[in-house]
Amino acid sequence: QVQLVESGGGSVQAGGSLTLSCAASGRFSSVSAMAWYRQVPGNQRELVAHIVDSGATTYRDSVKGRFSVSRDNAKNSVGLIMHSLKPEDTAVYVCHMLVRHLGGYIMPYWGKGTLVTVSS
């Protein structure tokens, strides 16, 4: 069983910074793609940042230049550094990973999410 556990959420004033982390645990071979999504109640979950095993990254337009995603393959973890936070960044941030199992097949996993609240 693979579990993803996020940490680092919290409350911050506009203009502040937060760092999120997510680590995968369990029995598996490796992690392919890693990503951070966010969701506001009543809205669809949206992709914030994505990083593949080569290290290539993509970001949604509204966070470009402010957020930075990184990964540590040795620790099967992904991080998200968020600067210049805005009230509209307030959401539950959820970690997502495509995990490669010992049998070679790949499965998606989600964390439970961590709340980020940005006050004006």
PDB file of N, CA, C and O in Angstrom, residues 6-11 18-21 82 114-117:
ATOM      1  N   GLU A   6       1.343  14.810   3.108  1.00  0.00           N
ATOM      2  CA  GLU A   6       1.755  16.192   2.916  1.00  0.00           C
ATOM      3  C   GLU A   6       2.031  16.865   4.252  1.00  0.00           C
ATOM      4  O   GLU A   6       1.479  16.467   5.283  1.00  0.00           O
ATOM      5  N   SER A   7       2.838  17.907   4.209  1.00  0.00           N
ATOM      6  CA  SER A   7       3.086  18.720   5.392  1.00  0.00           C
ATOM      7  C   SER A   7       3.437  20.130   4.936  1.00  0.00           C
ATOM      8  O   SER A   7       3.784  20.348   3.775  1.00  0.00           O
ATOM      9  N   GLY A   8       3.319  21.079   5.860  1.00  0.00           N
ATOM     10  CA  GLY A   8       3.776  22.433   5.582  1.00  0.00           C
ATOM     11  C   GLY A   8       2.694  23.458   5.332  1.00  0.00           C
ATOM     12  O   GLY A   8       2.999  24.633   5.146  1.00  0.00           O
ATOM     13  N   GLY A   9       1.435  23.064   5.331  1.00  0.00           N
ATOM     14  CA  GLY A   9       0.381  24.046   5.139  1.00  0.00           C
ATOM     15  C   GLY A   9       0.265  24.957   6.350  1.00  0.00           C
ATOM     16  O   GLY A   9       0.908  24.756   7.366  1.00  0.00           O
ATOM     17  N   GLY A  10      -0.565  25.999   6.212  1.00  0.00           N
ATOM     18  CA  GLY A  10      -0.761  26.913   7.322  1.00  0.00           C
ATOM     19  C   GLY A  10      -1.354  28.219   6.863  1.00  0.00           C
ATOM     20  O   GLY A  10      -1.851  28.328   5.743  1.00  0.00           O
ATOM     21  N   SER A  11      -1.295  29.205   7.741  1.00  0.00           N
ATOM     22  CA  SER A  11      -1.857  30.525   7.455  1.00  0.00           C
ATOM     23  C   SER A  11      -0.739  31.535   7.323  1.00  0.00           C
ATOM     24  O   SER A  11       0.234  31.506   8.086  1.00  0.00           O
ATOM     25  N   LEU A  18       5.324  30.091   1.956  1.00  0.00           N
ATOM     26  CA  LEU A  18       5.129  28.804   2.605  1.00  0.00           C
ATOM     27  C   LEU A  18       5.821  27.742   1.776  1.00  0.00           C
ATOM     28  O   LEU A  18       5.959  27.883   0.550  1.00  0.00           O
ATOM     29  N   THR A  19       6.216  26.667   2.436  1.00  0.00           N
ATOM     30  CA  THR A  19       6.807  25.524   1.744  1.00  0.00           C
ATOM     31  C   THR A  19       6.016  24.279   2.085  1.00  0.00           C
ATOM     32  O   THR A  19       5.787  23.989   3.259  1.00  0.00           O
ATOM     33  N   LEU A  20       5.608  23.556   1.064  1.00  0.00           N
ATOM     34  CA  LEU A  20       4.890  22.296   1.230  1.00  0.00           C
ATOM     35  C   LEU A  20       5.807  21.133   0.876  1.00  0.00           C
ATOM     36  O   LEU A  20       6.675  21.262   0.011  1.00  0.00           O
ATOM     37  N   SER A  21       5.582  20.013   1.528  1.00  0.00           N
ATOM     38  CA  SER A  21       6.324  18.791   1.227  1.00  0.00           C
ATOM     39  C   SER A  21       5.356  17.626   1.169  1.00  0.00           C
ATOM     40  O   SER A  21       4.319  17.632   1.827  1.00  0.00           O
ATOM     41  N   MET A  82       6.361  28.387  -2.145  1.00  0.00           N
ATOM     42  CA  MET A  82       5.400  29.384  -2.618  1.00  0.00           C
ATOM     43  C   MET A  82       5.784  30.746  -2.052  1.00  0.00           C
ATOM     44  O   MET A  82       5.839  30.926  -0.829  1.00  0.00           O
ATOM     45  N   THR A 114      -3.338  19.481   2.323  1.00  0.00           N
ATOM     46  CA  THR A 114      -2.949  20.367   3.415  1.00  0.00           C
ATOM     47  C   THR A 114      -3.476  21.764   3.096  1.00  0.00           C
ATOM     48  O   THR A 114      -3.385  22.234   1.966  1.00  0.00           O
ATOM     49  N   LEU A 115      -4.062  22.411   4.091  1.00  0.00           N
ATOM     50  CA  LEU A 115      -4.732  23.692   3.878  1.00  0.00           C
ATOM     51  C   LEU A 115      -3.742  24.850   3.906  1.00  0.00           C
ATOM     52  O   LEU A 115      -2.930  24.977   4.827  1.00  0.00           O
ATOM     53  N   VAL A 116      -3.843  25.690   2.899  1.00  0.00           N
ATOM     54  CA  VAL A 116      -3.085  26.936   2.828  1.00  0.00           C
ATOM     55  C   VAL A 116      -4.081  28.090   2.842  1.00  0.00           C
ATOM     56  O   VAL A 116      -4.972  28.143   2.000  1.00  0.00           O
ATOM     57  N   THR A 117      -3.937  28.981   3.815  1.00  0.00           N
ATOM     58  CA  THR A 117      -4.823  30.125   3.937  1.00  0.00           C
ATOM     59  C   THR A 117      -4.004  31.410   3.857  1.00  0.00           C
ATOM     60  O   THR A 117      -3.070  31.592   4.640  1.00  0.00           O
TER      61      THR A 117
END
